[in-house]
Coordinates of C-alpha atoms in Angstrom, one line a residue:
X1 CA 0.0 0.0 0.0
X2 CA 2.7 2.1 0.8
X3 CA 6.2 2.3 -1.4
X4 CA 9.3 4.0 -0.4
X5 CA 9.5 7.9 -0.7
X6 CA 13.3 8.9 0.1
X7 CA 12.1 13.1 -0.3
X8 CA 10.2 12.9 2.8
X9 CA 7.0 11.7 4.7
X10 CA 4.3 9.8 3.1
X11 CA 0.9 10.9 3.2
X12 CA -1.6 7.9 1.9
X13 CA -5.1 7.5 1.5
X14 CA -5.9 6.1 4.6
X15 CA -4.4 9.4 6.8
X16 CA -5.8 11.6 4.7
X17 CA -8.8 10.4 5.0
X18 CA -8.6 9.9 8.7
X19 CA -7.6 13.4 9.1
X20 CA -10.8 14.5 7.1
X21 CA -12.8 12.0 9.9
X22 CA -11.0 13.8 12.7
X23 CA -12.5 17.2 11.2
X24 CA -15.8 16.5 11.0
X25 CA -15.6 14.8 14.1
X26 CA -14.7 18.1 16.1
X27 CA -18.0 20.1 14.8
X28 CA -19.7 17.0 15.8
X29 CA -18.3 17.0 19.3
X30 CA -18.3 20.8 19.7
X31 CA -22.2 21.4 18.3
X32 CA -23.7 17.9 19.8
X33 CA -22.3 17.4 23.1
X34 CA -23.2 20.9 24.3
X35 CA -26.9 20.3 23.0
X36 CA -27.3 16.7 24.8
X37 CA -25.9 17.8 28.1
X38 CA -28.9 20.5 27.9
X39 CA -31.3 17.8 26.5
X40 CA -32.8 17.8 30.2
X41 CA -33.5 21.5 30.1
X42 CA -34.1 21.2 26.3
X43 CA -37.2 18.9 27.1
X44 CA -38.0 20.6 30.4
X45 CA -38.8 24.3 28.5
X46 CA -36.8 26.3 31.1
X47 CA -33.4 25.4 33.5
X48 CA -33.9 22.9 35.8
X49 CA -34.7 24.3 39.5
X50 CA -33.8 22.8 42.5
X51 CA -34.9 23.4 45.9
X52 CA -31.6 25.5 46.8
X53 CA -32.0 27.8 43.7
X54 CA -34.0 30.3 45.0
X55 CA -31.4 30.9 48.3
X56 CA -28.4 31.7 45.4
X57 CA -31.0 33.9 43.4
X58 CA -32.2 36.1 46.3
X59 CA -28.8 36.9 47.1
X60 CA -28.6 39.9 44.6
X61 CA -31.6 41.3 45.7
X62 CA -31.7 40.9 49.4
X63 CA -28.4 42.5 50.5
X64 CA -27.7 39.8 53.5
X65 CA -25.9 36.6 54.0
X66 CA -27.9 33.4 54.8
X67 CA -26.3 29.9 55.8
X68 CA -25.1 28.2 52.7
X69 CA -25.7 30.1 50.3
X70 CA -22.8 31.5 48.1
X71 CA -23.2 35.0 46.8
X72 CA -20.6 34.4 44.4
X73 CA -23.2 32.0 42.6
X74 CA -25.9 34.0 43.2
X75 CA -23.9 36.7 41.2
X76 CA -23.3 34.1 38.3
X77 CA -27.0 33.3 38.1
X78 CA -27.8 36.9 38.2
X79 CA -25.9 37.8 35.1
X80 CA -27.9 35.3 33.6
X81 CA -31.6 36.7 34.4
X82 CA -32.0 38.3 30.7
X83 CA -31.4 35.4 28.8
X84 CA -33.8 33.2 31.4
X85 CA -31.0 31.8 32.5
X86 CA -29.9 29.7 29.3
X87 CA -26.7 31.7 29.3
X88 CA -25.6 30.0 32.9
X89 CA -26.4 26.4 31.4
X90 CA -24.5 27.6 28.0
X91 CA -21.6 28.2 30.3
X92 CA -21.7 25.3 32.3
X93 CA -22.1 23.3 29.4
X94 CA -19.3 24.2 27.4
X95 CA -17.1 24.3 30.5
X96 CA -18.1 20.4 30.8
X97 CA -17.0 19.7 27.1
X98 CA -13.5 21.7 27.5
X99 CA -12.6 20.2 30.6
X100 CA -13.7 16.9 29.2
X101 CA -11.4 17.4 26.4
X102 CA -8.7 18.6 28.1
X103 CA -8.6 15.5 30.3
X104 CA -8.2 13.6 27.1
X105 CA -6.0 15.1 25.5
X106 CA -3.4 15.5 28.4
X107 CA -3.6 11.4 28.9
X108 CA -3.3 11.1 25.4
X109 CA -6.5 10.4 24.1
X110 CA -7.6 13.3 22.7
X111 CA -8.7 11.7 19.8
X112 CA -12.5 13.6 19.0
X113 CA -14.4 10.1 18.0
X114 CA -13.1 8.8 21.9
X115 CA -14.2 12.1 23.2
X116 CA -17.8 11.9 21.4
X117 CA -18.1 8.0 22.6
X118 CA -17.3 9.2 26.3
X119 CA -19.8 11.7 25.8
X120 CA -22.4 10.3 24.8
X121 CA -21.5 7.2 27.6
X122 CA -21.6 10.2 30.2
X123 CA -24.6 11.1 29.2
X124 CA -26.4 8.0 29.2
X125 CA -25.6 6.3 32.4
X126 CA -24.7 10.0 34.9
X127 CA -26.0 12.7 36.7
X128 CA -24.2 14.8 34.3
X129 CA -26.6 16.0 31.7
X130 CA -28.9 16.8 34.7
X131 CA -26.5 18.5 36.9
X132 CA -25.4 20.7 33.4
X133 CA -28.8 21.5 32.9
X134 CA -29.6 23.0 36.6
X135 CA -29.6 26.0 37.9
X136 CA -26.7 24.8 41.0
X137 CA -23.5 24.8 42.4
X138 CA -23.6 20.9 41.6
X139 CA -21.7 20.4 38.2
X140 CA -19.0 22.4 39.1
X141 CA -18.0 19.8 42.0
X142 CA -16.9 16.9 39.5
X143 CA -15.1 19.5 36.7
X144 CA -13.5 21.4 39.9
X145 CA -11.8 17.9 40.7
X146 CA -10.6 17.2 36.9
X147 CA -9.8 20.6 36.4
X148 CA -7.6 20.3 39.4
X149 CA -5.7 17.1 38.2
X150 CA -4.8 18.8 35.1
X151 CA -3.3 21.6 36.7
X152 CA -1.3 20.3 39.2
X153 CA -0.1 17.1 37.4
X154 CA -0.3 18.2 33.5
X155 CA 0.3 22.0 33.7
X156 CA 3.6 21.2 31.4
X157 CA 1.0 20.0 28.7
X158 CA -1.1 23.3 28.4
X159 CA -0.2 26.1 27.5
X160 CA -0.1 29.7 29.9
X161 CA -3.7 30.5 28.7
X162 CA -5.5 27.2 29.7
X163 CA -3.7 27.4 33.1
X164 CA -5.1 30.7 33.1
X165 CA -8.7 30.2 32.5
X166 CA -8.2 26.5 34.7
X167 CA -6.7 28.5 37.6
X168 CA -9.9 31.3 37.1
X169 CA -12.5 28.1 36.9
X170 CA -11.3 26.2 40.1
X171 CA -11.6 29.6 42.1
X172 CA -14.4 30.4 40.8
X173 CA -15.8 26.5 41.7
X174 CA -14.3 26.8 45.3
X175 CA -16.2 30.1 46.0
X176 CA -19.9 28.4 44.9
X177 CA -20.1 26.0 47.7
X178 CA -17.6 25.3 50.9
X179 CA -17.7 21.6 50.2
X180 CA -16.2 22.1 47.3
X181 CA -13.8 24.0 48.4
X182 CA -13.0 21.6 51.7
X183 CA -12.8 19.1 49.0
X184 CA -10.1 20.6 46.7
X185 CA -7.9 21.8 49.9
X186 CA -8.4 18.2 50.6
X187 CA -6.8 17.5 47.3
X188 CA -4.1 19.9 48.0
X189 CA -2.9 19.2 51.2
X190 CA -2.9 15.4 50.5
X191 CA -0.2 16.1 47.4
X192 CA 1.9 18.5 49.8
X193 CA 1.9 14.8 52.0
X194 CA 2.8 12.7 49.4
X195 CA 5.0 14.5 46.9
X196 CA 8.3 13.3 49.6
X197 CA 7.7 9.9 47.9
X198 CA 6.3 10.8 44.4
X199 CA 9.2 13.8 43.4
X200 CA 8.6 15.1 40.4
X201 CA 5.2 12.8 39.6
X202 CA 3.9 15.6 41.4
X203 CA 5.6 19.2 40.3
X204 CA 6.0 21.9 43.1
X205 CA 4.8 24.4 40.5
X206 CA 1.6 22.8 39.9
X207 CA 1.1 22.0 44.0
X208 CA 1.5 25.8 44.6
X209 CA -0.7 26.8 42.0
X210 CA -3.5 24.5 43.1
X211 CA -3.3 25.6 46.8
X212 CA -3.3 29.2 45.3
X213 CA -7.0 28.6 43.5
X214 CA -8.4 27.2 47.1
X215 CA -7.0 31.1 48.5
X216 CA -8.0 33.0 45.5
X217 CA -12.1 31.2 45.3
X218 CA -11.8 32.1 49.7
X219 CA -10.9 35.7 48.7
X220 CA -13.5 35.9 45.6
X221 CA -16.3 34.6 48.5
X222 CA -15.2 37.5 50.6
X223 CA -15.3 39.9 48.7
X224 CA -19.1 38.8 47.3
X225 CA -19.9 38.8 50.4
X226 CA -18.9 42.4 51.3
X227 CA -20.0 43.7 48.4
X228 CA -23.3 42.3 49.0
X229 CA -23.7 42.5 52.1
X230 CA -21.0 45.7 53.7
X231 CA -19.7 42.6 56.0
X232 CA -16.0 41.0 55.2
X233 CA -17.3 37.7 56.8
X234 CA -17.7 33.8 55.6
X235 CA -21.1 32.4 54.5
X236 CA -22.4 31.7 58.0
X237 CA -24.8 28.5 59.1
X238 CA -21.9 25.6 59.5
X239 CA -22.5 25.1 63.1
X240 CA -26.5 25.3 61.9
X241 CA -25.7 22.7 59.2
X242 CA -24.0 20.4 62.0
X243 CA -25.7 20.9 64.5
X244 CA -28.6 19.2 62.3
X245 CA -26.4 16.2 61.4
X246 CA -25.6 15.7 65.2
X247 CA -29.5 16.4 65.9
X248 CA -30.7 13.8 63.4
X249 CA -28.0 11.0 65.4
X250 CA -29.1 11.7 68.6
X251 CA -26.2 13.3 70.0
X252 CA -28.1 16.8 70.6
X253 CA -31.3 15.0 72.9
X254 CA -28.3 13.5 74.7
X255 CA -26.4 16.7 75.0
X256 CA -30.0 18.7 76.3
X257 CA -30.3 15.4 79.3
X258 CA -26.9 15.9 80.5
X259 CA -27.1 19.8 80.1
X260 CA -30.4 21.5 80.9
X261 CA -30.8 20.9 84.5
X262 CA -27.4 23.2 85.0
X263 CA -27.7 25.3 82.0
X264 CA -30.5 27.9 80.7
X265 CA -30.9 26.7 76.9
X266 CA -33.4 27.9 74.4
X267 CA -33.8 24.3 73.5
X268 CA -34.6 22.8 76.7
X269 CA -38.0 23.1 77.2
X270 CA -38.0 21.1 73.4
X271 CA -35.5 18.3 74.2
X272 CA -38.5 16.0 74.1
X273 CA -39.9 17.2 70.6
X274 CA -37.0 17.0 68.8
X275 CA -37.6 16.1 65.2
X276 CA -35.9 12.4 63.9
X277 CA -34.3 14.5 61.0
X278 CA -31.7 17.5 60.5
X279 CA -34.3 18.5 57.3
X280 CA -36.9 18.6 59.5
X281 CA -35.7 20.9 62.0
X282 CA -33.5 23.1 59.7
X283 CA -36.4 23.3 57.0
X284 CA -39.7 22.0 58.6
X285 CA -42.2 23.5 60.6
X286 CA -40.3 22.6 64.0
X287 CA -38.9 25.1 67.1
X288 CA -36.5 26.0 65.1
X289 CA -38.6 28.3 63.2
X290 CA -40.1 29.9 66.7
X291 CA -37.1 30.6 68.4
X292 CA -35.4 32.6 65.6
X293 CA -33.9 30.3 63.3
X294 CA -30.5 30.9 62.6
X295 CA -30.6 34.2 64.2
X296 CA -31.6 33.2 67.5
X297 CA -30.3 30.1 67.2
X298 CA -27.0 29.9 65.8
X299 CA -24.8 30.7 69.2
X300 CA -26.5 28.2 70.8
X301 CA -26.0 25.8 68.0
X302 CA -22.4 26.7 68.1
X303 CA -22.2 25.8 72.0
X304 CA -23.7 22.3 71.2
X305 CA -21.7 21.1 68.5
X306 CA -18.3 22.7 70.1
X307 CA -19.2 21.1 73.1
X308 CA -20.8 17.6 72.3
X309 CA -17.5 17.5 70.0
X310 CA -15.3 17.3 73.7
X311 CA -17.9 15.6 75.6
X312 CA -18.5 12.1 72.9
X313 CA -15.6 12.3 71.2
X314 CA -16.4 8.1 70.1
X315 CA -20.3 8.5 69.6
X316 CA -19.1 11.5 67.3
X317 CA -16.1 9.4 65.3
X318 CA -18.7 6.6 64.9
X319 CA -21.2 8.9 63.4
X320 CA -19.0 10.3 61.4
X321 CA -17.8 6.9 59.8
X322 CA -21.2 5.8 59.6
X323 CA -22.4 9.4 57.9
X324 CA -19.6 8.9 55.4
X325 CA -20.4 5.5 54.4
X326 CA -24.1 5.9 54.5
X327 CA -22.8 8.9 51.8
X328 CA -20.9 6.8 49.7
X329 CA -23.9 5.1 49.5
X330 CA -26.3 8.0 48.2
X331 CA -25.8 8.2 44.4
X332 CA -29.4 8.8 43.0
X333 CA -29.9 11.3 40.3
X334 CA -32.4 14.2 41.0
X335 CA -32.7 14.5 45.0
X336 CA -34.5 17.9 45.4
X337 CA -35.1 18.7 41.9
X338 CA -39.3 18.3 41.7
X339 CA -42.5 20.2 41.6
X340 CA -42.3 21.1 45.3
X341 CA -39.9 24.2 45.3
X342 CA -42.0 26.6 46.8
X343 CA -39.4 28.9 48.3
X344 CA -37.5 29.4 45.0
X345 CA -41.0 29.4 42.8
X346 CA -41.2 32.9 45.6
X347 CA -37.9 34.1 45.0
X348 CA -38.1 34.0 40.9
X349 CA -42.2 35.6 41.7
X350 CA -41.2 38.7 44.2
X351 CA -38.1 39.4 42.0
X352 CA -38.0 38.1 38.8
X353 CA -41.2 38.1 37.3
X354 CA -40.8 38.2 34.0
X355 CA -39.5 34.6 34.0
X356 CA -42.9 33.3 36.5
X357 CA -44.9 32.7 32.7
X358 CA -42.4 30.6 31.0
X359 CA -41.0 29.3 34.6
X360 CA -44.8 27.8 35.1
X361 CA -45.0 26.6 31.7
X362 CA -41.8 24.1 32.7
X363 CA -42.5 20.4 32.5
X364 CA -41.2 20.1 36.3
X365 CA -43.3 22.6 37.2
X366 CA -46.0 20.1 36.0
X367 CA -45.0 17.3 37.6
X368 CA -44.0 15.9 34.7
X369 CA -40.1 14.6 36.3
X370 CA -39.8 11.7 37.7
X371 CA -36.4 10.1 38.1
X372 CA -37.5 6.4 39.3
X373 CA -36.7 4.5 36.0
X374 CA -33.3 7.0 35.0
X375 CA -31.9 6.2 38.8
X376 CA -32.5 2.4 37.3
X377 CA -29.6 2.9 35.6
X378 CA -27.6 5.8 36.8
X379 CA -27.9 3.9 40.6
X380 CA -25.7 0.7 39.7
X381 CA -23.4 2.6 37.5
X382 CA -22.1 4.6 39.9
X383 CA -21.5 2.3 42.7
X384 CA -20.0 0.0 39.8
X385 CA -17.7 2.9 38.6
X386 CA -16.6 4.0 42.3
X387 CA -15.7 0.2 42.6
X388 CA -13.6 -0.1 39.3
X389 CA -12.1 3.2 40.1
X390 CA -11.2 2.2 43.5
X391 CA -9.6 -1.4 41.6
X392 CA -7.7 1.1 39.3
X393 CA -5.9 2.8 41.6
X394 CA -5.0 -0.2 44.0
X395 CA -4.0 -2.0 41.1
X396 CA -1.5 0.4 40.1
X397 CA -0.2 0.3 43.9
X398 CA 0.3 -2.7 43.8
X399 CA 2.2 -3.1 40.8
X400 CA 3.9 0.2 41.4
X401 CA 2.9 1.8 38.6
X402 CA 2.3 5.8 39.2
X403 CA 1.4 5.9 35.6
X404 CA -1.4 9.1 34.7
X405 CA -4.3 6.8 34.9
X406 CA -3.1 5.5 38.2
X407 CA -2.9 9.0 39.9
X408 CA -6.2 10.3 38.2
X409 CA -8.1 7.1 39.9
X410 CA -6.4 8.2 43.3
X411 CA -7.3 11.9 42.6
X412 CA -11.2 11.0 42.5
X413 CA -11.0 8.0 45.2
X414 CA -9.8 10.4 47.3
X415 CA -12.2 13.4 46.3
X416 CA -15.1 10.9 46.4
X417 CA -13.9 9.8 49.9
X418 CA -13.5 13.7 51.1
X419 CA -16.6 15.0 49.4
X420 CA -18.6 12.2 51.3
X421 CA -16.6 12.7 54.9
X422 CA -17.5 16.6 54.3
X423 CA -21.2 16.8 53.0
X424 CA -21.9 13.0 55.0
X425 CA -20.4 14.5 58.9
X426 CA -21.2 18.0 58.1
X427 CA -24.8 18.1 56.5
X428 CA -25.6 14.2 56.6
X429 CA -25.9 12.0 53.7
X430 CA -28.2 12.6 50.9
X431 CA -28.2 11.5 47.1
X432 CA -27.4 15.1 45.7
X433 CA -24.2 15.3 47.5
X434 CA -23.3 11.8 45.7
X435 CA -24.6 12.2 42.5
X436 CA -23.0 15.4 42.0
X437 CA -19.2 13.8 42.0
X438 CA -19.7 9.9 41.1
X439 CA -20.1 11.0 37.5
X440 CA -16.3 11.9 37.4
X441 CA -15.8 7.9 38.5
X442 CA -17.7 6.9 35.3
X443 CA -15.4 9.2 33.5
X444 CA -12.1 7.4 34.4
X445 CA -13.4 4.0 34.1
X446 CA -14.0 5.0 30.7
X447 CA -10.9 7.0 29.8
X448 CA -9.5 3.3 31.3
X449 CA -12.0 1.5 28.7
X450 CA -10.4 3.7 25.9
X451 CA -7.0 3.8 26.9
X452 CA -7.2 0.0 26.6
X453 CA -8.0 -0.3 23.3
X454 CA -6.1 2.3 21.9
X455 CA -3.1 -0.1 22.9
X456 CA -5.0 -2.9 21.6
X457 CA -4.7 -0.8 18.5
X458 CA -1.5 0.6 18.9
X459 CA 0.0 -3.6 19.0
X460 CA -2.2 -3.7 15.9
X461 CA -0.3 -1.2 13.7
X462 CA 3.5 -2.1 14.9
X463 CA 2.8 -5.9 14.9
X464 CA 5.5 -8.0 14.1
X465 CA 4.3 -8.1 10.6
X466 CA 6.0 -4.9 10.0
X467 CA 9.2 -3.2 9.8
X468 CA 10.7 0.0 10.1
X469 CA 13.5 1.0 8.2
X470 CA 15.6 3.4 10.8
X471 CA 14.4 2.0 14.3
X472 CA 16.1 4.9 15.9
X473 CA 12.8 7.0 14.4
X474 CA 10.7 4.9 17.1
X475 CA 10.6 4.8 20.6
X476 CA 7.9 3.3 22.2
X477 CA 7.1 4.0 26.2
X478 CA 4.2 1.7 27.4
X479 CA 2.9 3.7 30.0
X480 CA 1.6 6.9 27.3
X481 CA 1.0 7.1 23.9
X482 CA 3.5 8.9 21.5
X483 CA 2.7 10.9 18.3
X484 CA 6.1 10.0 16.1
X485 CA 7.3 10.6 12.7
X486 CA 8.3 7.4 10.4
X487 CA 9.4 7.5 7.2
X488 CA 9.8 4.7 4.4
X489 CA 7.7 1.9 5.9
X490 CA 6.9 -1.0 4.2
X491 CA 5.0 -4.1 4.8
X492 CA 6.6 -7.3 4.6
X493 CA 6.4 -9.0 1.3
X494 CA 5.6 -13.0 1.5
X495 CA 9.3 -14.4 1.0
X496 CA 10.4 -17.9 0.2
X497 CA 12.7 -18.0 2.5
X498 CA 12.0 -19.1 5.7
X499 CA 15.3 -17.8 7.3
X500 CA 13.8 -14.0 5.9
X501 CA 10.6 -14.9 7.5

């Protein structure tokens, strides 16, 4: 097929004709991946609401901080009110396909028919479609993790810009929600730990710029928050948060027994009609609501969980192990994202009413969602892919191989193990804590899948059966791919000889 060309390289048929396949394939990946990640909101009418939406929105208008809610998303949404909010979802969407890409292509893979098969996988079996199509903090969990391994790991592979915008993007991830950013100083601190025994597997560079985006999205909070609000102060209602967890496994009726007979607490004359669940108390019609919610409670709330912390230090590490597990557990798609929103349906009605008509129009507005026979699928494959991922990355322990695929498994074992020690101790364990970072699992077991057989095709094409005619032109490294240059190859001819053979 090919013949001997001693003026240079060789361009047949067959590459020409793959590099016409590669073409079209990048304006199929770059017009249809965008649009099926928004298929969800696509088919919905209007951006997928979740109960939490309407905190984030208010933030702009109301002028005050409220527990857990980050200004610096409710800014983000904000900028988005003209265009009904599709310009947030265009955002988030094409952030998803760039950082998918980017993952790709600095392991190697960044062939455009892989990253359209991932894709489309992605889409099928995870969260991710859904979480790329609301109007939350959620999708930028998983991408903050993957944007993260890219720049601490691969920063040598991108160029200034892309470190640039990936720097601006985990800041701006860490500031939407503080689990995200406990989880990424999580990251951080763990490769400060390690890199004694990894060297330069993990550069000092890329460490210092990754602890830098955990500062930068704590300073970008900040400042929201004072420019919101006139006070340079955190997003308050973690002791609120906790307290609930520690309500909800019994820690706080035990706390009021031991305490109230010495000590004048609001909650004391309601240490017998405590509700069974943080939800209800924090968001139900419970005391909490009488005796001034966070307001009146929060310094109490403090006291408790400080306390009870010193006072059942093994009640507390049990529940915590239990809360994390019970997390890990909690991997169903849609958790909170219904018909029943009536605190965010108020928000977008007192200050956004232009969007109430089309808002009410909205399929989920209708009670038209349901996410029994979608969590069918999306349910196993993310416990599966947690397991495989957790395989990947002991197997390549155990056999000492710290190749890219090896440290991008630990990188997500250990941000799925953080992510549900933070939101499982912290908040307790519910599905939309899970489903919002498993999807990254899928992810690797399937850059594993195509790494795979891209070496199955990569033995195909330099199979014995073959010969180059300057071997010094080829150096092959199993552990990543290699683009090289070959000239004058030619395929063996059938000889009669058996000693040519």
């Amino acid at each position: 097929m090919v013949g001997p060309n001693k003026g240079g390289n060789i361009i047949n048929t067959r590459s020409l004709g793959a590099r016409l396949t590669d073409a079209r394939s990048v304006w199929i990946a770059t017009i249809a991946i965008p649009l099926l990640l928004l298929a969800p909101a696509f088919w919905n009418g209007y951006p997928l609401l979740q109960w939490d939406t309407g905190g984030y929105l208010a933030r702009w208008y109301e002028g005050y901080l409220v527990p857990s809610r980050s200004t610096v998303f409710g800014i983000y949404l904000h900028v988005g009110e003209t265009s009904d909010f599709w310009l947030n979802l265009g955002i988030q969407t094409l952030a998803t396909l760039w950082i998918l890409q980017l993952t790709l292509r600095v392991l190697g893979l960044a062939r455009p028919v892989r990253l359209i098969a991932i894709s489309l996988a992605l889409i099928a079996t995870t969260a991710l479609p859904w979480l790329a199509s609301m109007l939350l903090t959620d999708i930028f969990a998983g991408l903050s993790v993957l944007a993260l391994f890219i720049l601490v790991l691969h920063g040598e592979r991108i160029s200034t810009l892309e470190k640039a915008v990936l720097f601006a993007f985990i800041a701006f991830s860490a500031a939407t929600h503080s689990a995200t950013l406990a989880v990424l100083l999580g990251l951080c601190c763990v490769g400060w730990m390690l890199r004694p025994w990894l060297g330069r597997r993990i550069p000092v560079a890329g460490l210092v710029q990754g602890s830098l985006t955990t500062v930068a999205g704590a300073a970008m909070l900040l400042a929201a928050n004072f420019a919101l609000s006139g006070q340079l102060a955190w997003t308050p209602g973690g002791y609120g948060v906790a307290f609930g967890r520690m309500l909800q496994d019994g820690i706080v009726a035990q706390y009021l027994h031991d305490h109230c007979a010495t000590e004048k607490l609001k909650l004391c004359p309601y240490r017998n009609e405590l509700p069974p669940t943080a939800d209800d108390f924090l968001w139900g019609h419970s005391m909490f609501n009488t005796l001034g919610r966070f307001k009146g409670l929060n310094d109490e709330m403090g006291t408790i969980v400080l306390r009870s912390l010193a006072e059942y230090p093994e009640w507390q590490a049990r529940a915590a192990l239990a809360a994390t597990a019970d997390q890990l557990m909690h991997v169903a798609t849609g958790e909170g994202t219904n018909g029943w929103i009536p605190h965010t349906y108020g928000i977008i009605e007192r200050y956004i009413p232009k969007q109430v008509r089309p808002m009410r129009a909205a399929r989920q507005q209708r009670w038209h969602l349901d996410f029994t026979a979608i969590n069918r699928i999306h349910v196993p494959v993310a416990l599966g892919s947690m397991l495989l991922v957790v395989i990947l990355f002991g197997r390549g322990l155990w056999q000492r191989r710290l190749d890219d695929l090896t440290l991008l498994a630990g990188t997500v074992t250990l941000a799925l193990l953080g992510n549900a020690f933070v939101c499982g101790v912290i908040s307790g364990p519910h599905d939309r804590y899970g489903a919002r970072m498993v999807w990254v699992a899928t992810f690797v077991v399937l850059i594993a899948a195509a790494r795979a057989f891209a070496r199955d095709e990569a033995d195909d094409l330099f199979s014995p059966r073959q010969e180059v005619d300057n071997s010094g032109l080829v150096d092959l490294v199993a552990d990543r791919p290699h683009v090289i240059a070959v000239r004058n190859v030619e395929h063996l001819r059938t000889r009669n000889d058996p000693a040519e053979r």
